[in-house]
CSV table of C-alpha atoms and ligand atoms in Angstrom, one decimal:
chain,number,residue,atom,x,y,z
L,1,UNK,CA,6.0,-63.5,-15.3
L,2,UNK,CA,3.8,-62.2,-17.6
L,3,UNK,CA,3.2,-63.0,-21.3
L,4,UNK,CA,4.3,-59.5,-22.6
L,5,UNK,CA,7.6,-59.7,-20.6
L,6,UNK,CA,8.4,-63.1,-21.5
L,7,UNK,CA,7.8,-62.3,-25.0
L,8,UNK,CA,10.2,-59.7,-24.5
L,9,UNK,CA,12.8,-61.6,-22.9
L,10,UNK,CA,12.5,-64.2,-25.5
L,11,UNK,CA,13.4,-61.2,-28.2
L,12,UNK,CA,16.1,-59.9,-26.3
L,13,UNK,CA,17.7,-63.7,-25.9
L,14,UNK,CA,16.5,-64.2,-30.0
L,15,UNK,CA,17.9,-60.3,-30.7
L,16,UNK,CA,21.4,-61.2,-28.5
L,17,UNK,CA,22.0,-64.2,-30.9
L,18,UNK,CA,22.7,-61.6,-33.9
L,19,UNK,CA,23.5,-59.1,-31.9
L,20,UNK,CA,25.0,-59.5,-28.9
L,21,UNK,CA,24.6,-56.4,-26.1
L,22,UNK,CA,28.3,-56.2,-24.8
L,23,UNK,CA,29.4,-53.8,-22.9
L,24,UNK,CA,31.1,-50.7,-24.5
L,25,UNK,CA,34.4,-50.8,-22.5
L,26,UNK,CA,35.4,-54.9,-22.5
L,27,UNK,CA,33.4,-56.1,-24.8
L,28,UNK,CA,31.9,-58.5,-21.8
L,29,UNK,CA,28.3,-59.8,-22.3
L,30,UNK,CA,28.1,-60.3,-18.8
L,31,UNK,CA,25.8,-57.2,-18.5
L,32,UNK,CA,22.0,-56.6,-17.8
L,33,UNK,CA,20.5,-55.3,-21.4
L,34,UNK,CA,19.4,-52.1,-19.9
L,35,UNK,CA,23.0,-51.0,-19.5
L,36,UNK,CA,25.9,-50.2,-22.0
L,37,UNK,CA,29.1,-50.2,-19.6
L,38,UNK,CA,29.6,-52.9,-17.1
L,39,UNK,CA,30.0,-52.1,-13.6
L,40,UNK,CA,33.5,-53.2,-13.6
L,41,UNK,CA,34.2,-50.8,-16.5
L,42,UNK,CA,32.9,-47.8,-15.1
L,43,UNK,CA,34.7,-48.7,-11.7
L,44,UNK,CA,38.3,-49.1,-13.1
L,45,UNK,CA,38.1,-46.1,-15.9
L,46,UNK,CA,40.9,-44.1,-14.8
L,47,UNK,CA,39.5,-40.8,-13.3
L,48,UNK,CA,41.8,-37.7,-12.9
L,49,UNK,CA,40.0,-36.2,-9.6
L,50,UNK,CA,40.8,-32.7,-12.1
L,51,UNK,CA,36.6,-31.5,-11.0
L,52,UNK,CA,38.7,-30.6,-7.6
L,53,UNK,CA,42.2,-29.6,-8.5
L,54,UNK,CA,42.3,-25.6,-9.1
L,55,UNK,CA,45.2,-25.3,-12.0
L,56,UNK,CA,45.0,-28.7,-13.0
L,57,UNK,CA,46.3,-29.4,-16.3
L,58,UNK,CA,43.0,-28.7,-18.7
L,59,UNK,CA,42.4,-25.2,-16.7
L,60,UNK,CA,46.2,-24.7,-18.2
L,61,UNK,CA,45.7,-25.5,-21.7
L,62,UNK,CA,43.1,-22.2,-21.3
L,63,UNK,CA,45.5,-20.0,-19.3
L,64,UNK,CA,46.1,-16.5,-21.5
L,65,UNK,CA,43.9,-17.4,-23.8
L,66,UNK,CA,39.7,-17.3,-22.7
L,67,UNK,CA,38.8,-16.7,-19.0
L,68,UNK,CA,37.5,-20.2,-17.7
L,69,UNK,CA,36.4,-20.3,-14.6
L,70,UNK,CA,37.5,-24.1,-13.6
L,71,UNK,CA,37.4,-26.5,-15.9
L,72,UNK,CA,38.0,-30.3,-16.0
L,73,UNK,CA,38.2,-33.9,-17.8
L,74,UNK,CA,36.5,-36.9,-16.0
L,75,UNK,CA,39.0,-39.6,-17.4
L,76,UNK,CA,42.6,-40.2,-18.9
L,77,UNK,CA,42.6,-41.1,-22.5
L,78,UNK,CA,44.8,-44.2,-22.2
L,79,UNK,CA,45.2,-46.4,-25.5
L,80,UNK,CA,44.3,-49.9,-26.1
L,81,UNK,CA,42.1,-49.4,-22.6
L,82,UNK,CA,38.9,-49.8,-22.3
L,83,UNK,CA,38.0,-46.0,-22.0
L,84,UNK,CA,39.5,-45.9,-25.5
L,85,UNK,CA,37.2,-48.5,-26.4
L,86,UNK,CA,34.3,-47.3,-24.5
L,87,UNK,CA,34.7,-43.7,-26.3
L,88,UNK,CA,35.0,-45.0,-29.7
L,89,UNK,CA,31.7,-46.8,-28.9
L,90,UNK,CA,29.7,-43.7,-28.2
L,91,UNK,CA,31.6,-41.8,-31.4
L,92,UNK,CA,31.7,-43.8,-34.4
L,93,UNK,CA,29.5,-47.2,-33.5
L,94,UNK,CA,26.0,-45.3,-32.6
L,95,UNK,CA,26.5,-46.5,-28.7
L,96,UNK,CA,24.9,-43.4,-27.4
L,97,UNK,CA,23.7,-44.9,-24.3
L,98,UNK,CA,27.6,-45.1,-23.6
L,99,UNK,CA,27.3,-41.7,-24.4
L,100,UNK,CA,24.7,-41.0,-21.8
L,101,UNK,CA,26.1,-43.5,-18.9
L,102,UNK,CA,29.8,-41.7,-19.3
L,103,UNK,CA,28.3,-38.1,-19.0
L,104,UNK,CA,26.2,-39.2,-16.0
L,105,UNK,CA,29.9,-39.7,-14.3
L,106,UNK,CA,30.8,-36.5,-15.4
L,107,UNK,CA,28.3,-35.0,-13.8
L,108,UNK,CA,28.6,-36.6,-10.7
L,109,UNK,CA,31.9,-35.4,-10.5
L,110,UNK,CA,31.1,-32.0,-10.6
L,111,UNK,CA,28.1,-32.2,-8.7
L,112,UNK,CA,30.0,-33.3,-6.3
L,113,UNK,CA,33.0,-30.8,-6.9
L,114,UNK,CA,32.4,-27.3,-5.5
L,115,UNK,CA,34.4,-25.4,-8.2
L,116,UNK,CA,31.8,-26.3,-10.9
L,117,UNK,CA,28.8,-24.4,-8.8
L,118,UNK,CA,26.0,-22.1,-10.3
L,119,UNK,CA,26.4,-22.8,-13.5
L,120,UNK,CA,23.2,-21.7,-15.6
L,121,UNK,CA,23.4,-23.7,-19.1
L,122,UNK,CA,25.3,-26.9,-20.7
L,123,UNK,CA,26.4,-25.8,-24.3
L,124,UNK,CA,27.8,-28.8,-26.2
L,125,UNK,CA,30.8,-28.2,-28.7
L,126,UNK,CA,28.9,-28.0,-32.1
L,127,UNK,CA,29.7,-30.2,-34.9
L,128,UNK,CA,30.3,-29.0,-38.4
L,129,UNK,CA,26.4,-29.8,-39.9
L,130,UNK,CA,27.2,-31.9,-42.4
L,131,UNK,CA,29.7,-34.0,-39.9
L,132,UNK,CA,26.6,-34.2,-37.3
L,133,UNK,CA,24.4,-35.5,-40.6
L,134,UNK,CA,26.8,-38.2,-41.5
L,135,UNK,CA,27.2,-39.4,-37.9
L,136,UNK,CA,23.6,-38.8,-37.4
L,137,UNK,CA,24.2,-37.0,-33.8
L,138,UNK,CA,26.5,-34.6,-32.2
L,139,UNK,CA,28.6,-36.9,-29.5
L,140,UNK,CA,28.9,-33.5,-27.1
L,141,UNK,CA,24.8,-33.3,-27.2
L,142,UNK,CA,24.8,-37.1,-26.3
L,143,UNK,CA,27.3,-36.4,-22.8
L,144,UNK,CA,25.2,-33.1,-22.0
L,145,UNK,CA,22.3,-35.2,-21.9
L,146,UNK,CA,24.2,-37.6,-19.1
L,147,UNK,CA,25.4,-34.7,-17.5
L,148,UNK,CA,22.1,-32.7,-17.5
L,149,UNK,CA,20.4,-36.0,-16.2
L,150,UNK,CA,22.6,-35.5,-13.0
L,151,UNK,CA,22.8,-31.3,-12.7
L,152,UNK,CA,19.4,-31.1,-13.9
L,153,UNK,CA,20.5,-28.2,-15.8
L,154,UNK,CA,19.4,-27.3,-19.3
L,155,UNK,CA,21.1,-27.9,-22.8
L,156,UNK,CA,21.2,-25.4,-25.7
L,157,UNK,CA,22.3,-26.5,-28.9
L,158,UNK,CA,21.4,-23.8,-31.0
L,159,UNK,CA,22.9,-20.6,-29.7
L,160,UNK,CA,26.6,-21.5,-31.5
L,161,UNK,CA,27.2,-23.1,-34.8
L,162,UNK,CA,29.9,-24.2,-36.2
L,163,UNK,CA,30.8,-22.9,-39.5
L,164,UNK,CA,33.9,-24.3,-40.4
L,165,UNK,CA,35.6,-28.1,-40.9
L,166,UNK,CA,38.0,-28.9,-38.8
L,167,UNK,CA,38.7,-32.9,-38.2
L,168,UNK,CA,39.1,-33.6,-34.9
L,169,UNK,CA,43.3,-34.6,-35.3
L,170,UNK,CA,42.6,-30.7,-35.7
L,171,UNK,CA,46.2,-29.5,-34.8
L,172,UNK,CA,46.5,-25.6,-32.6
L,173,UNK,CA,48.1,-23.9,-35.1
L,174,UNK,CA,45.4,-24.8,-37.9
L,175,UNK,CA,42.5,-23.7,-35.7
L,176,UNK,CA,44.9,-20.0,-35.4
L,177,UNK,CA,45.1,-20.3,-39.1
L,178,UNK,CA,41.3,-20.3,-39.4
L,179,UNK,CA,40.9,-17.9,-37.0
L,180,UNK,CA,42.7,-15.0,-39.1
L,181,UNK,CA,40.4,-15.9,-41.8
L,182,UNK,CA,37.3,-15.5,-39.8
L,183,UNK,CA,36.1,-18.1,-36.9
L,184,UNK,CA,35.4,-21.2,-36.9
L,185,UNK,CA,32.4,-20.8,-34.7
L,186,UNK,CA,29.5,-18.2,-34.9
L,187,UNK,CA,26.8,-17.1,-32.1
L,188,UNK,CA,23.3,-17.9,-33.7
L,189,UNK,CA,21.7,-16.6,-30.2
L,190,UNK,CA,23.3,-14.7,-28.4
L,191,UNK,CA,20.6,-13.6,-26.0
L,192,UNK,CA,20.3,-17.0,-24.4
L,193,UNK,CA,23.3,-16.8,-23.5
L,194,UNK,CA,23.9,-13.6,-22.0
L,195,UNK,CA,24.6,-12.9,-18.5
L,196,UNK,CA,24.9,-17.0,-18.3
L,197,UNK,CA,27.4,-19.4,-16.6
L,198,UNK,CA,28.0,-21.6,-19.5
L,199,UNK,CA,29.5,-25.3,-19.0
L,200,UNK,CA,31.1,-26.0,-22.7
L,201,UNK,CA,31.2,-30.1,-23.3
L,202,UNK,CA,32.7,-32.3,-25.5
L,203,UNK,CA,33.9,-35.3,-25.5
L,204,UNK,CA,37.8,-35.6,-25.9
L,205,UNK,CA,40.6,-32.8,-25.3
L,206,UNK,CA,43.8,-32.7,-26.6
L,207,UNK,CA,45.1,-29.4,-27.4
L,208,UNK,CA,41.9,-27.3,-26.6
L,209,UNK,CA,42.2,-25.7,-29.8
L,210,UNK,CA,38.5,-26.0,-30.8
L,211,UNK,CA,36.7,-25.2,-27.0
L,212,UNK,CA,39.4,-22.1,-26.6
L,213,UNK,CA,37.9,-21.3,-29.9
L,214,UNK,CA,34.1,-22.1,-29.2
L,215,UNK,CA,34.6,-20.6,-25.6
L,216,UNK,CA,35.6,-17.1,-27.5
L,217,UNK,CA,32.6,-17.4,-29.3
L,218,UNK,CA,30.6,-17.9,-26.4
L,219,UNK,CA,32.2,-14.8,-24.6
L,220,UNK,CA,31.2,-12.5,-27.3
L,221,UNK,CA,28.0,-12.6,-25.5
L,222,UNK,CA,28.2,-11.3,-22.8
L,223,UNK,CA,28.1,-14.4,-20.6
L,224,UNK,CA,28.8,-14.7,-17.0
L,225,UNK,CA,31.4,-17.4,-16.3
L,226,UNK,CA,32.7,-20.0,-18.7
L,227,UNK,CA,33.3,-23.6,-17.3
L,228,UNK,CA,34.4,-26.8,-19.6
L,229,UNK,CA,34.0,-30.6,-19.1
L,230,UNK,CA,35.1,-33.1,-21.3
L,231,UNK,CA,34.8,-36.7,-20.7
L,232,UNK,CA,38.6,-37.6,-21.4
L,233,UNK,CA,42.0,-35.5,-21.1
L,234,UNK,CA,44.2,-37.2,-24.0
L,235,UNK,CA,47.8,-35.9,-23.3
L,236,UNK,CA,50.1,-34.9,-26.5
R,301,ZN,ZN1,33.1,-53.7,-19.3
């Protein structure tokens, strides 16, 4: 062993004793330093197999409203798990590598699934600016990195804004409300998008209110095919 590595090991066991690296789902320090969710974690998240399922119930929250090609959720939202857990880590505790390690799955999933084929761009669902400030990164951003790890597909953050608030317990009909005052989201380049197939990302969906409204956005341009992932599907 050398002298640099066991220097660094002897940080990492000095660093662990005020701030213990435990894994984002249990809370389990049984875990190698290089990885934020235990592989017992990522094995019992509770998948929805939707990547395959034509009509499955995300593609239905979309149904009249934008034209989605296929769209899908890696995970069930269940409270007090470990998903739950594992989500709030990557949104409000800076765990982006839980971020990263989550959106990898994702995008296995739909590597893997052929409904989610040929798709040309990952556009993130944009936060309000001064939200993204506050947090100090864009959660969506943090996934389409894990996802664009695996499709090897780029990322485009700047071709939508978003230029309203909304809080994420956001209900439907206060996104419509917004939406006959002006949108809520605003093309900022449209060209890189046009002629595109788009996969829209974020992390959780309820009602869909804010990626139907993103994803009309993103059809003003002219795009080819819209497809959207989220990491979780948290039923009403
Ligand atoms: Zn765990």
């Amino acid at each position: 062993m050398s002298g640099l590595s066991q220097a660094t090991d002897w940080l990492h066991a000095f660093g662990t004793l005020f701030y213990p690296h435990l894994c984002a789902g249990c809370g389990s320090n049984n875990i190698a330093r290089d990885e934020a969710i235990c592989h017992h974690c990522i094995a019992h998240f509770p998948v929805t197999g939707f990547e395959n399922q034509s009509g499955n119930p995300i593609e239905k929250l979309f149904w009249g409203r934008i034209p989605v090609t296929a769209a899908s959720s890696q995970f069930y939202f269940t409270r007090s798990s470990t998903i739950q857990n594992a989500l709030h880590a990557l949104k409000y505790k800076s765990n982006q590598e839980a971020g990263i390690v989550m959106g990898r799955l994702l995008g296995y999933s739909l590597k893997l699934s052929n409904r989610f084929s040929n798709i040309d761009l990952i556009v993130p669902l944009p936060l309000y600016p001064q939200k993204e400030k506050s947090r100090g990164y864009n959660q969506a951003n943090i996934i389409s990195a894990g996802i664009q790890e695996v499709l090897k597909i780029p990322v485009i953050t700047d071709a939508v804004a978003r230029i309203r608030y909304t809080d994420s317990q956001t209900h439907k009909n206060r996104i419509e409300r917004w939406k006959n005052v002006g949108d809520v989201f605003s093309l900022q380049k449209p060209a890189l998008l046009k002629g595109k197939n788009i996969l829209l990302t974020d992390d959780v969906i309820t009602t869909g209110a804010s990626l139907e409204a993103c994803g009309e956005t993103i059809c003003k341009a002219e795009i080819g095919a819209l497809f959207i992932a989220t990491l979780a599907f948290a039923d009403q």
